[in-house]
Coordinates of C-alpha atoms (C1' of nucleotides) in Angstrom, one line a residue:
Chain A
X1 CA -15.9 -14.1 -13.2
X2 CA -15.7 -17.8 -13.9
X3 CA -18.4 -20.0 -12.2
X4 CA -16.3 -22.1 -10.4
X5 CA -12.8 -21.3 -9.2
X6 CA -10.5 -24.1 -7.7
X7 CA -9.9 -21.7 -4.7
X8 CA -11.4 -18.6 -3.3
X9 CA -8.4 -16.2 -3.6
X10 CA -6.8 -15.0 -6.8
X11 CA -3.9 -15.0 -7.1
X12 CA -2.7 -17.9 -5.1
X13 CA 0.3 -17.7 -2.6
X14 CA 2.7 -19.3 -5.3
X15 CA 1.4 -17.0 -8.0
X16 CA 1.7 -13.6 -6.2
X17 CA 2.3 -13.7 -2.5
X18 CA 2.1 -9.8 -2.0
X19 CA -1.1 -9.6 -4.2
X20 CA -2.6 -12.6 -2.5
X21 CA -2.1 -10.8 0.9
X22 CA -4.0 -7.9 -0.1
X23 CA -6.9 -10.0 -1.5
X24 CA -7.2 -12.1 1.8
X25 CA -7.4 -8.7 3.8
X26 CA -10.3 -7.7 1.5
X27 CA -12.0 -10.8 1.3
X28 CA -11.9 -11.7 4.8
X29 CA -13.6 -8.3 5.5
X30 CA -10.8 -7.2 8.1
X31 CA -9.9 -3.9 6.8
X32 CA -9.9 -1.7 3.8
X33 CA -8.0 1.3 2.6
X34 CA -9.2 4.8 3.4
X35 CA -9.2 8.2 1.8
X36 CA -6.2 9.0 4.0
X37 CA -2.8 8.1 2.4
X38 CA -1.2 5.1 4.4
X39 CA -4.2 4.8 6.8
X40 CA -6.6 2.1 6.9
X41 CA -10.1 1.5 8.1
X42 CA -10.1 -1.7 10.4
X43 CA -13.6 -3.3 10.0
X44 CA -15.9 -5.0 12.7
X45 CA -14.3 -8.6 11.9
X46 CA -10.7 -7.2 12.0
X47 CA -11.3 -4.8 15.0
X48 CA -12.9 -7.8 16.9
X49 CA -9.7 -9.8 16.3
X50 CA -7.6 -7.0 17.7
X51 CA -9.9 -6.6 20.7
X52 CA -9.3 -10.4 21.4
X53 CA -5.5 -9.8 21.2
X54 CA -6.0 -6.8 23.5
X55 CA -7.9 -8.8 26.0
X56 CA -5.4 -11.7 26.4
X57 CA -2.4 -9.3 26.4
X58 CA -3.9 -6.9 28.8
X59 CA -4.5 -9.8 31.4
X60 CA -0.9 -10.9 30.8
X61 CA 0.3 -7.4 31.5
X62 CA -1.9 -7.1 34.6
X63 CA -0.8 -10.5 36.1
X64 CA 2.7 -9.3 35.8
X65 CA 2.0 -6.4 37.9
X66 CA 1.7 -3.6 35.3
X67 CA -1.2 -1.0 35.1
X68 CA -2.8 1.0 32.5
X69 CA -2.5 4.7 31.8
X70 CA -3.0 7.0 29.1
X71 CA -0.6 10.0 27.7
X72 CA -1.2 12.7 25.3
X73 CA -1.0 12.0 21.7
X74 CA 1.0 15.3 20.9
X75 CA 4.4 15.6 22.1
X76 CA 6.4 19.1 22.2
X77 CA 9.1 19.1 19.6
X78 CA 11.7 20.0 22.3
X79 CA 11.0 16.6 24.1
X80 CA 11.7 14.6 21.2
X81 CA 15.1 16.4 20.9
X82 CA 16.1 15.3 24.4
X83 CA 17.8 12.0 23.5
X84 CA 20.2 12.4 20.7
X85 CA 20.0 9.0 19.0
X86 CA 16.3 8.8 19.5
X87 CA 15.7 12.2 17.3
X88 CA 17.9 10.8 14.7
X89 CA 15.9 7.6 14.5
X90 CA 12.5 9.0 14.4
X91 CA 12.6 12.6 12.9
X92 CA 12.4 11.7 9.3
X93 CA 8.9 9.8 9.9
X94 CA 7.2 12.4 12.2
X95 CA 4.0 14.1 11.6
X96 CA 4.0 17.8 12.8
X97 CA 1.2 20.0 14.0
X98 CA 2.1 23.6 13.3
X99 CA -1.3 25.3 13.6
X100 CA -4.3 25.3 15.7
X101 CA -6.7 27.0 13.7
X102 CA -8.3 27.1 10.2
X103 CA -9.6 30.2 8.4
X104 CA -11.6 30.9 5.1
X105 CA -8.7 31.5 2.4
X106 CA -9.0 33.6 -0.6
X107 CA -10.0 30.8 -2.9
X108 CA -12.9 29.9 -0.4
X109 CA -11.1 27.0 1.0
X110 CA -9.9 26.8 4.4
X111 CA -6.3 27.7 5.3
X112 CA -4.2 27.0 8.2
X113 CA -3.9 30.3 10.9
X114 CA -2.5 30.6 14.3
X115 CA 0.9 29.2 14.2
X116 CA 2.0 27.3 17.4
X117 CA 4.9 28.9 19.2
X118 CA 6.3 25.4 19.4
X119 CA 5.4 22.6 16.9
X120 CA 3.5 19.3 18.2
X121 CA 4.9 15.9 17.0
X122 CA 2.2 13.3 16.6
X123 CA 3.7 10.6 18.9
X124 CA 5.6 8.3 16.8
X125 CA 6.4 6.4 20.3
X126 CA 5.9 7.9 23.8
X127 CA 9.2 7.4 25.5
X128 CA 9.8 11.0 25.7
X129 CA 6.4 12.3 26.9
X130 CA 6.1 9.3 29.5
X131 CA 9.5 10.1 30.7
X132 CA 8.7 13.8 31.4
X133 CA 5.8 12.4 33.7
X134 CA 7.8 9.6 35.3
X135 CA 10.5 12.2 36.3
X136 CA 7.7 13.8 38.6
X137 CA 6.2 10.2 39.6
X138 CA 9.5 8.9 40.9
X139 CA 11.4 10.4 43.9
X140 CA 12.3 7.5 46.1
X141 CA 13.4 3.9 45.6
X142 CA 10.1 3.2 47.2
X143 CA 8.3 4.5 44.0
X144 CA 10.0 1.7 42.1
X145 CA 9.6 -0.2 40.2
X146 CA 7.0 1.6 38.3
X147 CA 5.2 -0.6 35.8
X148 CA 2.9 1.4 33.2
X149 CA 1.3 0.3 29.9
X150 CA -0.8 2.2 27.4
X151 CA -3.1 1.3 24.7
X152 CA -2.8 3.8 21.9
X153 CA -2.4 4.8 18.3
X154 CA 0.9 6.2 17.0
X155 CA 1.9 7.8 13.7
X156 CA 4.7 7.1 11.6
X157 CA 5.2 8.9 8.2
X158 CA 6.6 5.8 6.3
X159 CA 7.5 6.3 2.6
X160 CA 5.7 3.1 1.6
X161 CA 2.8 1.5 3.6
X162 CA 1.1 -2.0 3.6
X163 CA -2.2 -2.8 5.3
X164 CA -1.5 -3.8 8.9
X165 CA 2.5 -4.3 8.3
X166 CA 3.1 -0.8 7.9
X167 CA 0.6 1.7 8.1
X168 CA 0.9 5.6 8.8
X169 CA -1.3 5.1 11.7
X170 CA -1.5 2.0 13.7
X171 CA -2.8 0.7 17.1
X172 CA -0.5 -0.6 19.7
X173 CA 0.3 -1.1 23.3
X174 CA 3.5 0.3 24.8
X175 CA 4.8 -0.7 28.1
X176 CA 7.0 1.6 30.1
X177 CA 8.8 0.6 33.2
X178 CA 11.3 2.4 35.6
X179 CA 13.6 0.4 37.8
X180 CA 16.1 0.9 40.6
X181 CA 18.7 -1.5 39.2
X182 CA 20.0 -2.5 35.9
X183 CA 19.5 -6.1 36.8
X184 CA 15.9 -5.6 37.4
X185 CA 15.3 -3.6 34.2
X186 CA 16.9 -6.2 32.2
X187 CA 14.7 -8.9 33.9
X188 CA 11.8 -6.9 33.0
X189 CA 12.8 -6.6 29.4
X190 CA 13.3 -10.3 29.1
X191 CA 10.2 -11.0 31.0
X192 CA 8.1 -8.9 28.6
X193 CA 9.6 -10.6 25.4
X194 CA 8.6 -14.0 27.1
X195 CA 5.0 -12.7 27.5
X196 CA 5.1 -11.8 23.7
X197 CA 6.6 -15.2 22.9
X198 CA 4.0 -17.2 24.9
X199 CA 1.3 -15.2 23.3
X200 CA 2.3 -15.7 19.7
X201 CA 2.7 -19.3 20.2
X202 CA -0.2 -20.2 22.4
X203 CA -3.0 -17.8 21.1
X204 CA -1.9 -16.9 17.7
X205 CA -0.2 -20.5 17.0
X206 CA 2.6 -18.5 15.5
X207 CA 5.9 -20.0 16.5
X208 CA 8.6 -17.2 16.9
X209 CA 12.4 -16.8 17.4
X210 CA 13.1 -14.6 20.7
X211 CA 16.5 -13.1 20.5
X212 CA 18.5 -9.8 20.6
X213 CA 19.0 -7.5 17.6
X214 CA 22.2 -6.2 16.3
X215 CA 23.2 -2.9 16.7
X216 CA 22.3 -1.8 13.3
X217 CA 18.5 -2.9 14.0
X218 CA 18.4 -1.4 17.5
X219 CA 15.8 0.9 18.7
X220 CA 17.0 4.3 18.6
X221 CA 18.2 5.2 22.0
X222 CA 18.1 1.8 23.6
X223 CA 21.0 -0.1 25.0
X224 CA 19.5 -3.3 23.9
X225 CA 16.6 -4.5 21.8
X226 CA 15.0 -7.9 21.9
X227 CA 12.4 -9.2 19.5
X228 CA 10.2 -12.1 18.6
X229 CA 10.7 -13.1 14.9
X230 CA 8.1 -15.1 13.0
X231 CA 8.4 -16.6 9.6
X232 CA 5.7 -15.9 7.4
X233 CA 4.5 -18.6 4.4
X234 CA 6.7 -16.7 2.0
X235 CA 9.7 -17.6 4.2
X236 CA 10.3 -13.8 5.0
X237 CA 10.6 -12.7 8.6
X238 CA 8.2 -10.6 10.5
X239 CA 9.1 -8.7 13.5
X240 CA 6.3 -9.4 15.8
X241 CA 7.2 -7.5 19.0
X242 CA 9.9 -5.7 20.6
X243 CA 11.2 -5.1 24.2
X244 CA 13.8 -2.6 24.9
X245 CA 16.4 -2.2 27.5
X246 CA 16.9 1.5 27.8
X247 CA 19.6 1.5 30.4
X248 CA 19.8 5.1 31.8
X249 CA 19.8 6.8 28.6
X250 CA 16.1 8.0 28.7
X251 CA 16.3 8.4 32.5
X252 CA 19.2 11.0 31.9
X253 CA 17.2 12.6 29.0
X254 CA 14.1 13.0 31.1
X255 CA 15.9 13.5 34.5
X256 CA 14.1 10.2 36.0
X257 CA 16.0 10.3 39.4
X258 CA 15.5 8.6 42.7
X259 CA 16.9 8.6 46.2
X260 CA 18.3 5.4 47.3
X261 CA 18.0 3.7 50.8
X262 CA 21.7 5.3 51.4
X263 CA 20.3 8.7 50.5
X264 CA 22.2 9.1 47.3
X265 CA 20.6 10.5 44.2
X266 CA 20.5 8.1 41.1
X267 CA 19.2 7.9 37.5
X268 CA 16.9 5.1 37.2
X269 CA 16.9 2.2 34.5
X270 CA 13.9 2.0 32.2
X271 CA 12.6 -0.1 29.6
X272 CA 9.9 -0.1 26.9
X273 CA 8.2 -2.9 24.9
X274 CA 5.1 -3.1 22.4
X275 CA 3.2 -5.1 19.8
X276 CA 0.9 -3.6 17.4
X277 CA -1.9 -4.2 14.8
X278 CA 1.0 -5.5 12.7
X279 CA 0.2 -8.9 14.6
X280 CA -2.9 -9.2 12.3
X281 CA -0.8 -9.3 9.4
X282 CA 1.3 -11.7 11.1
X283 CA -1.5 -13.8 12.0
X284 CA -2.9 -13.7 8.5
X285 CA 0.5 -14.6 6.9
X286 CA 1.1 -17.6 9.1
X287 CA -2.2 -19.6 8.7
X288 CA -4.1 -18.3 5.9
X289 CA -4.4 -20.2 2.6
X290 CA -5.9 -19.7 -0.9
X291 CA -9.2 -20.0 0.3
X292 CA -8.6 -16.9 2.6
X293 CA -8.3 -16.1 6.1
X294 CA -7.7 -18.9 8.7
X295 CA -8.3 -18.0 12.4
X296 CA -6.8 -19.7 15.4
X297 CA -9.9 -20.5 17.7
X298 CA -8.5 -18.8 20.7
X299 CA -8.5 -15.3 19.0
X300 CA -11.3 -15.8 16.4
X301 CA -14.1 -13.2 16.8
X302 CA -16.8 -16.0 16.4
X303 CA -16.0 -19.9 16.7
X304 CA -18.8 -21.1 14.9
X305 CA -21.2 -20.1 12.0
X306 CA -24.5 -22.1 11.7
X307 CA -26.1 -21.9 8.2
X308 CA -29.6 -23.0 8.0
X309 CA -30.5 -24.9 4.9
X310 CA -34.1 -23.9 4.3
X311 CA -34.3 -23.6 0.7
X312 CA -36.4 -26.9 0.1
X313 CA -37.4 -27.6 3.5
X314 CA -41.0 -28.3 3.9
X315 CA -41.0 -26.2 7.3
X316 CA -38.3 -23.7 7.0
X317 CA -39.3 -22.4 10.6
X318 CA -38.9 -25.9 12.2
X319 CA -35.2 -25.8 10.7
X320 CA -34.6 -22.3 12.2
X321 CA -35.7 -23.1 15.4
X322 CA -33.6 -26.2 15.7
X323 CA -30.8 -24.0 14.5
X324 CA -31.6 -21.5 17.3
X325 CA -31.5 -24.0 20.0
X326 CA -28.5 -25.4 18.7
X327 CA -26.7 -22.1 18.9
X328 CA -28.1 -21.6 22.4
X329 CA -26.8 -24.9 23.5
X330 CA -23.5 -24.3 22.0
X331 CA -23.1 -20.8 23.5
X332 CA -23.6 -22.5 26.9
X333 CA -20.4 -24.2 26.4
X334 CA -16.9 -22.9 27.3
X335 CA -14.0 -22.6 25.4
X336 CA -10.6 -21.2 26.8
X337 CA -12.4 -19.6 29.5
X338 CA -15.0 -17.7 27.5
X339 CA -18.3 -18.7 25.8
X340 CA -18.3 -20.3 22.8
X341 CA -19.2 -17.5 20.1
X342 CA -21.7 -18.8 17.6
X343 CA -23.0 -16.8 14.6
X344 CA -26.3 -17.8 13.3
X345 CA -26.5 -16.8 9.6
X346 CA -30.1 -16.6 8.5
X347 CA -29.4 -14.2 5.5
X348 CA -31.4 -15.0 2.4
X349 CA -28.5 -15.8 -0.1
X350 CA -27.5 -19.2 -1.6
X351 CA -25.9 -21.8 0.7
X352 CA -22.7 -22.0 -1.4
X353 CA -22.2 -18.3 -1.6
X354 CA -22.7 -17.9 2.3
X355 CA -20.3 -20.9 3.0
X356 CA -17.7 -19.4 0.8
X357 CA -18.0 -16.0 2.6
X358 CA -17.2 -17.6 5.9
X359 CA -14.5 -19.7 4.6
X360 CA -13.0 -16.4 3.5
X361 CA -13.6 -14.7 6.9
X362 CA -11.6 -17.8 8.5
X363 CA -14.2 -18.8 10.9
X364 CA -13.0 -22.1 12.7
X365 CA -16.2 -24.2 12.1
X366 CA -19.0 -24.3 9.8
X367 CA -22.4 -26.1 10.3
X368 CA -24.7 -26.5 7.6
X369 CA -28.1 -27.7 9.2
X370 CA -31.1 -28.6 6.9
X371 CA -34.3 -31.1 7.1
X372 CA -31.8 -34.0 6.4
X373 CA -29.6 -33.2 9.4
X374 CA -32.8 -32.4 11.6
X375 CA -34.4 -35.7 11.0
X376 CA -31.1 -37.5 11.9
X377 CA -30.6 -35.2 15.0
X378 CA -27.1 -34.2 13.4
X379 CA -25.2 -31.5 12.0
X380 CA -22.8 -31.3 9.0
X381 CA -19.5 -29.8 10.0
X382 CA -16.6 -28.1 8.3
X383 CA -13.6 -27.2 9.7
X384 CA -11.3 -24.3 8.3
X385 CA -8.0 -26.3 9.1
X386 CA -9.2 -28.7 6.5
X387 CA -10.4 -28.7 2.7
X388 CA -13.6 -26.9 2.2
X389 CA -14.8 -30.2 0.6
X390 CA -13.8 -32.1 3.5
X391 CA -17.3 -31.9 5.7
X392 CA -18.8 -34.7 7.9
X393 CA -21.8 -35.5 9.5
X394 CA -21.8 -35.4 13.5
X395 CA -24.6 -36.3 15.9
X396 CA -25.9 -33.1 17.5
X397 CA -25.2 -34.0 21.1
X398 CA -21.7 -35.3 20.3
X399 CA -21.0 -32.2 18.5
X400 CA -22.0 -29.9 21.3
X401 CA -20.2 -32.1 24.0
X402 CA -17.0 -31.9 22.1
X403 CA -17.1 -28.5 20.9
X404 CA -14.4 -27.2 23.0
X405 CA -12.2 -30.1 22.3
X406 CA -12.6 -29.7 18.6
X407 CA -11.7 -26.1 18.9
X408 CA -8.4 -27.1 20.9
X409 CA -7.7 -29.8 18.3
X410 CA -8.0 -26.9 15.5
X411 CA -5.8 -24.6 17.5
X412 CA -3.3 -27.2 18.1
X413 CA -3.2 -28.2 14.2
X414 CA -2.5 -24.6 13.1
X415 CA 0.4 -24.4 15.5
X416 CA 1.7 -27.7 14.5
X417 CA 1.5 -26.7 10.9
X418 CA 3.2 -23.3 11.3
X419 CA 6.1 -25.1 13.6
X420 CA 6.7 -27.5 10.9
X421 CA 6.9 -24.7 8.5
X422 CA 9.5 -22.8 10.5
X423 CA 11.4 -26.0 11.2
X424 CA 11.5 -26.9 7.5
X425 CA 13.0 -23.5 6.3
X426 CA 15.4 -22.8 9.1
X427 CA 18.8 -24.3 8.2
X428 CA 22.3 -24.1 9.4
X429 CA 24.4 -22.6 6.7
X430 CA 28.3 -22.4 7.2
X431 CA 29.6 -21.2 3.9
X432 CA 29.0 -17.9 2.1
X433 CA 28.4 -20.0 -1.4
X434 CA 25.7 -21.9 0.2
X435 CA 24.4 -18.7 2.0
X436 CA 24.2 -16.9 -1.2
X437 CA 22.4 -19.9 -3.0
X438 CA 19.9 -20.2 -0.3
X439 CA 18.9 -16.6 -0.8
X440 CA 18.8 -16.4 -4.6
X441 CA 15.7 -17.5 -6.5
X442 CA 15.8 -19.9 -9.4
X443 CA 14.0 -17.2 -11.6
X444 CA 15.4 -13.9 -10.9
X445 CA 12.6 -12.2 -13.3
X446 CA 10.0 -13.8 -11.5
X447 CA 11.2 -14.9 -8.0
X448 CA 9.5 -17.9 -6.7
X449 CA 9.0 -18.3 -2.9
X450 CA 12.4 -19.2 -1.6
X451 CA 14.9 -19.0 1.2
X452 CA 14.0 -18.8 4.8
X453 CA 15.8 -18.4 8.0
X454 CA 19.7 -19.0 7.8
X455 CA 21.4 -20.0 11.0
X456 CA 25.1 -18.6 10.5
X457 CA 27.9 -17.7 12.4
X458 CA 28.7 -13.9 12.6
X459 CA 31.5 -12.5 14.6
X460 CA 29.7 -9.3 15.3
X461 CA 31.2 -7.1 12.6
X462 CA 28.7 -4.4 11.5
X463 CA 30.3 -4.1 7.9
X464 CA 29.6 -7.8 7.2
X465 CA 25.9 -7.0 8.0
X466 CA 25.9 -4.0 5.9
X467 CA 27.4 -5.7 3.0
X468 CA 24.8 -8.6 3.0
X469 CA 22.0 -6.2 3.2
X470 CA 23.5 -4.4 0.3
X471 CA 24.2 -7.3 -1.7
X472 CA 21.3 -9.7 -1.1
X473 CA 18.7 -7.6 0.8
X474 CA 19.1 -10.2 3.7
X475 CA 19.5 -8.8 7.5
X476 CA 20.3 -10.2 10.8
X477 CA 16.8 -10.6 12.2
X478 CA 18.2 -11.6 15.7
X479 CA 20.7 -13.3 18.0
X480 CA 18.4 -15.9 19.2
X481 CA 18.8 -16.5 23.0
X482 CA 19.2 -20.1 23.1
X483 CA 22.3 -20.2 20.5
X484 CA 25.6 -20.3 22.5
X485 CA 27.9 -22.4 20.6
X486 CA 30.7 -20.5 19.2
X487 CA 32.1 -21.0 15.6
X488 CA 33.6 -19.4 12.5
X489 CA 32.1 -16.7 10.5
X490 CA 31.6 -17.7 7.0
X491 CA 32.1 -14.4 5.5
X492 CA 35.3 -13.2 7.3
X493 CA 36.6 -16.5 8.7
X494 CA 36.5 -14.6 12.3
X495 CA 35.9 -16.2 15.5
X496 CA 32.0 -16.2 16.2
X497 CA 30.3 -16.3 19.6
X498 CA 27.0 -17.8 18.2
X499 CA 24.6 -18.5 15.3
X500 CA 22.3 -15.7 14.2
X501 CA 19.2 -15.7 12.3
X502 CA 19.5 -14.0 8.8
X503 CA 16.5 -13.5 6.6
X504 CA 14.8 -11.1 4.2
X505 CA 12.4 -9.2 6.3
X506 CA 9.0 -7.1 6.0
Chain B
rC1 C1' 13.6 13.2 -4.5
rG2 C1' 14.8 9.8 -9.3
rG3 C1' 12.4 6.1 -12.9
rG4 C1' 7.7 4.1 -14.7
rG5 C1' 2.2 3.6 -14.7
rC6 C1' -2.7 4.8 -13.7
rG7 C1' -7.3 8.5 -12.6
rU8 C1' -14.1 6.8 -16.8
rA9 C1' -20.8 3.8 -12.0
rG10 C1' -19.7 1.1 -5.4
rC11 C1' -15.5 -2.5 -7.2
rG12 C1' -12.6 -4.0 -11.5
rC13 C1' -11.8 -2.3 -16.3
rA14 C1' -12.8 -1.3 -22.0
rG15 C1' -13.3 3.3 -24.9
rU16 C1' -8.3 7.8 -26.1
rC17 C1' -3.8 6.3 -31.0
rU18 C1' -7.9 7.7 -35.8
rG19 C1' -12.9 13.8 -31.7
rG20 C1' -19.3 12.5 -33.4
rU21 C1' -25.5 10.2 -28.2
rA22 C1' -21.0 6.9 -22.0
rG23 C1' -19.9 1.1 -22.4
rC24 C1' -18.5 -4.0 -20.3
rG25 C1' -18.1 -7.4 -16.2
rC26 C1' -19.3 -7.9 -11.0
rG27 C1' -22.0 -5.9 -7.1
rC28 C1' -26.8 -3.4 -6.0
rA29 C1' -32.8 -3.3 -6.4
rC30 C1' -37.2 -5.9 -8.2
rG31 C1' -39.8 -10.0 -10.7
rG32 C1' -39.6 -15.4 -11.8
rU33 C1' -37.1 -20.2 -11.7
rU34 C1' -33.7 -22.2 -8.3
rC35 C1' -31.5 -23.6 -3.6
rG36 C1' -27.3 -29.5 0.9
rG37 C1' -20.5 -26.3 -2.9
rG38 C1' -19.3 -19.8 -5.4
rA39 C1' -27.1 -20.2 -9.5
rC40 C1' -29.8 -18.8 -14.0
rC41 C1' -33.1 -15.7 -16.8
rG42 C1' -35.6 -11.0 -17.3
rU43 C1' -36.2 -5.9 -15.7
rG44 C1' -34.0 -1.5 -13.5
rA45 C1' -31.1 2.2 -10.5
rG46 C1' -26.5 4.3 -10.7
rG47 C1' -21.3 8.2 -14.0
rU48 C1' -19.8 16.7 -13.3
rC49 C1' -14.9 10.5 -17.6
rG50 C1' -9.4 13.6 -11.2
rG51 C1' -9.4 19.4 -11.7
rA52 C1' -8.6 24.1 -14.9
rG53 C1' -7.9 26.5 -19.0
rG54 C1' -7.4 26.2 -24.5
rU55 C1' -8.5 24.1 -30.0
rU56 C1' -13.3 22.7 -32.5
rC57 C1' -19.6 22.9 -35.1
rA58 C1' -18.6 19.0 -31.6
rA59 C1' -13.5 16.7 -26.4
rA60 C1' -13.2 10.7 -22.3
rU61 C1' -10.4 11.4 -26.8
rC62 C1' -6.2 16.6 -29.0
rC63 C1' -3.0 20.8 -26.5
rU64 C1' -1.2 23.3 -21.7
rC65 C1' -1.1 23.5 -16.7
rU66 C1' -2.7 21.1 -12.3
rC67 C1' -4.0 17.6 -8.4
rG68 C1' -4.2 12.7 -6.6
rC69 C1' -2.8 7.5 -6.6
rC70 C1' 0.1 2.9 -7.4
rC71 C1' 4.6 0.3 -8.7
rC72 C1' 10.3 0.3 -8.6
rG73 C1' 14.5 2.7 -6.3
rA74 C1' 16.2 5.6 -2.1
rC75 C1' 13.9 5.4 3.3
rC76 C1' 11.9 2.1 7.2
rA77 C1' 13.3 -0.2 15.5

RNA sequence: CGGGGCGUAGCGCAGUCUGGUAGCGCGCACGGUUCGGGACCGUGAGGUCGGAGGUUCAAAUCCUCUCGCCCCGACCA
């Protein structure tokens, strides 16, 4: 390993984006691969990040009237078969439990015994099992709306997996609601999409485009699927959250019926919506740089690390106690409604090595505190949204007084940078020639980062969508909610109701 | 399932073609010198070479079978 690298992560984003991603996951200590195919281990730093996401979203769900519950991991196969499109959509990626016991086999190993009468599916999503329960819980219009959320793990047996972005098992929340009217269910679907949009922007500092999915990208069994789409630094789209209007499809499949005030028996209207640990992958690819992870302060597991510089100090203990008092004073400050979280890193390793570890982990602020600073009653501050070399001396009292403001400033800077990136690489395109050029790299052998979001008209013809996907690997990410101007489809010349977002996607 | 590649120390790899005592870098432990930007020197611990069978005086290396993983494709709300 060279003595000095220009940056902490190799390769850089420009050199090899997918490999850079893997290296950041590793260097930041968020997660690592496990002995189980396609499944990852989320390490404490990554899990703390997920816990912060959970905490904030859970508050939003409760504010909007939802309550948490928990449903079984296993779903009887027959349940999944109830909704035709749903089966079609998920069957190929289901893990199936067929036995309930192991016995010693002829070769000394264990072999499955005790075959189940009916196989159990490990939930890929819970519409059917939750629907079965909801059918018992809903009898009258007085039972509605029913607003439930669960935090859980799900399993989807994907062919190819990528840390956080597509793993066999992942953590998520799934909201499931039942309503007495179509309008109310539609409103719920849109409300939760808004919750996700606001969360992504205000907490993750990740700007997103909310919109409806085309029929080809719709959730199996849904009447309408909405999503928030974010642009990663390689300009590919990441679907960061979905909200589905299920119409009466699942209510009919699960017999969720209620008596109206007029005494008639009606099928209810349902919704479901979710975000997953995929958000961590989105967070990483939105902000991180060639030195590793960059965390927005509102979600960072810790805001500040204090690194005592005791190496050449005449009185190391004095430096340490100065640092401990600083830590305590900082912890008495509030940021974003919670205590400022401080790590005091007293490990006996070299300062440079220590600093780089924290840079790679993405902590928003680093404080180096040694005898010089102590004598001057100041701290030496580095911010993760700036260059590792860009460090300044700040009076201790000023730093403590303004720590919350500084964290807000970092949060805002990250959002501004991400918004600028999204804006820069989103453009209206009105001809097929321009469209193809936009999505074609200069060097096809070693494609450079190119393209982005193309805002083009589309008549609604699924054949066009399929052809473009086939030819360019580009798909319609969503029909943005704020696009209304009609125009002409650049592929067919047909009339188009609105511009849609085209992009290569994760 | 089709095409390609790889399994050797915790991680990353060389050694395999041409059989002959198991190697390197990082990491780890200890000692010393260091320490405000990724330290250096020395010493040391750590390996059934994915597994089974075969050829041979001798197999990480050759042969047969097998297991697993990765990449490309198909697939993917």
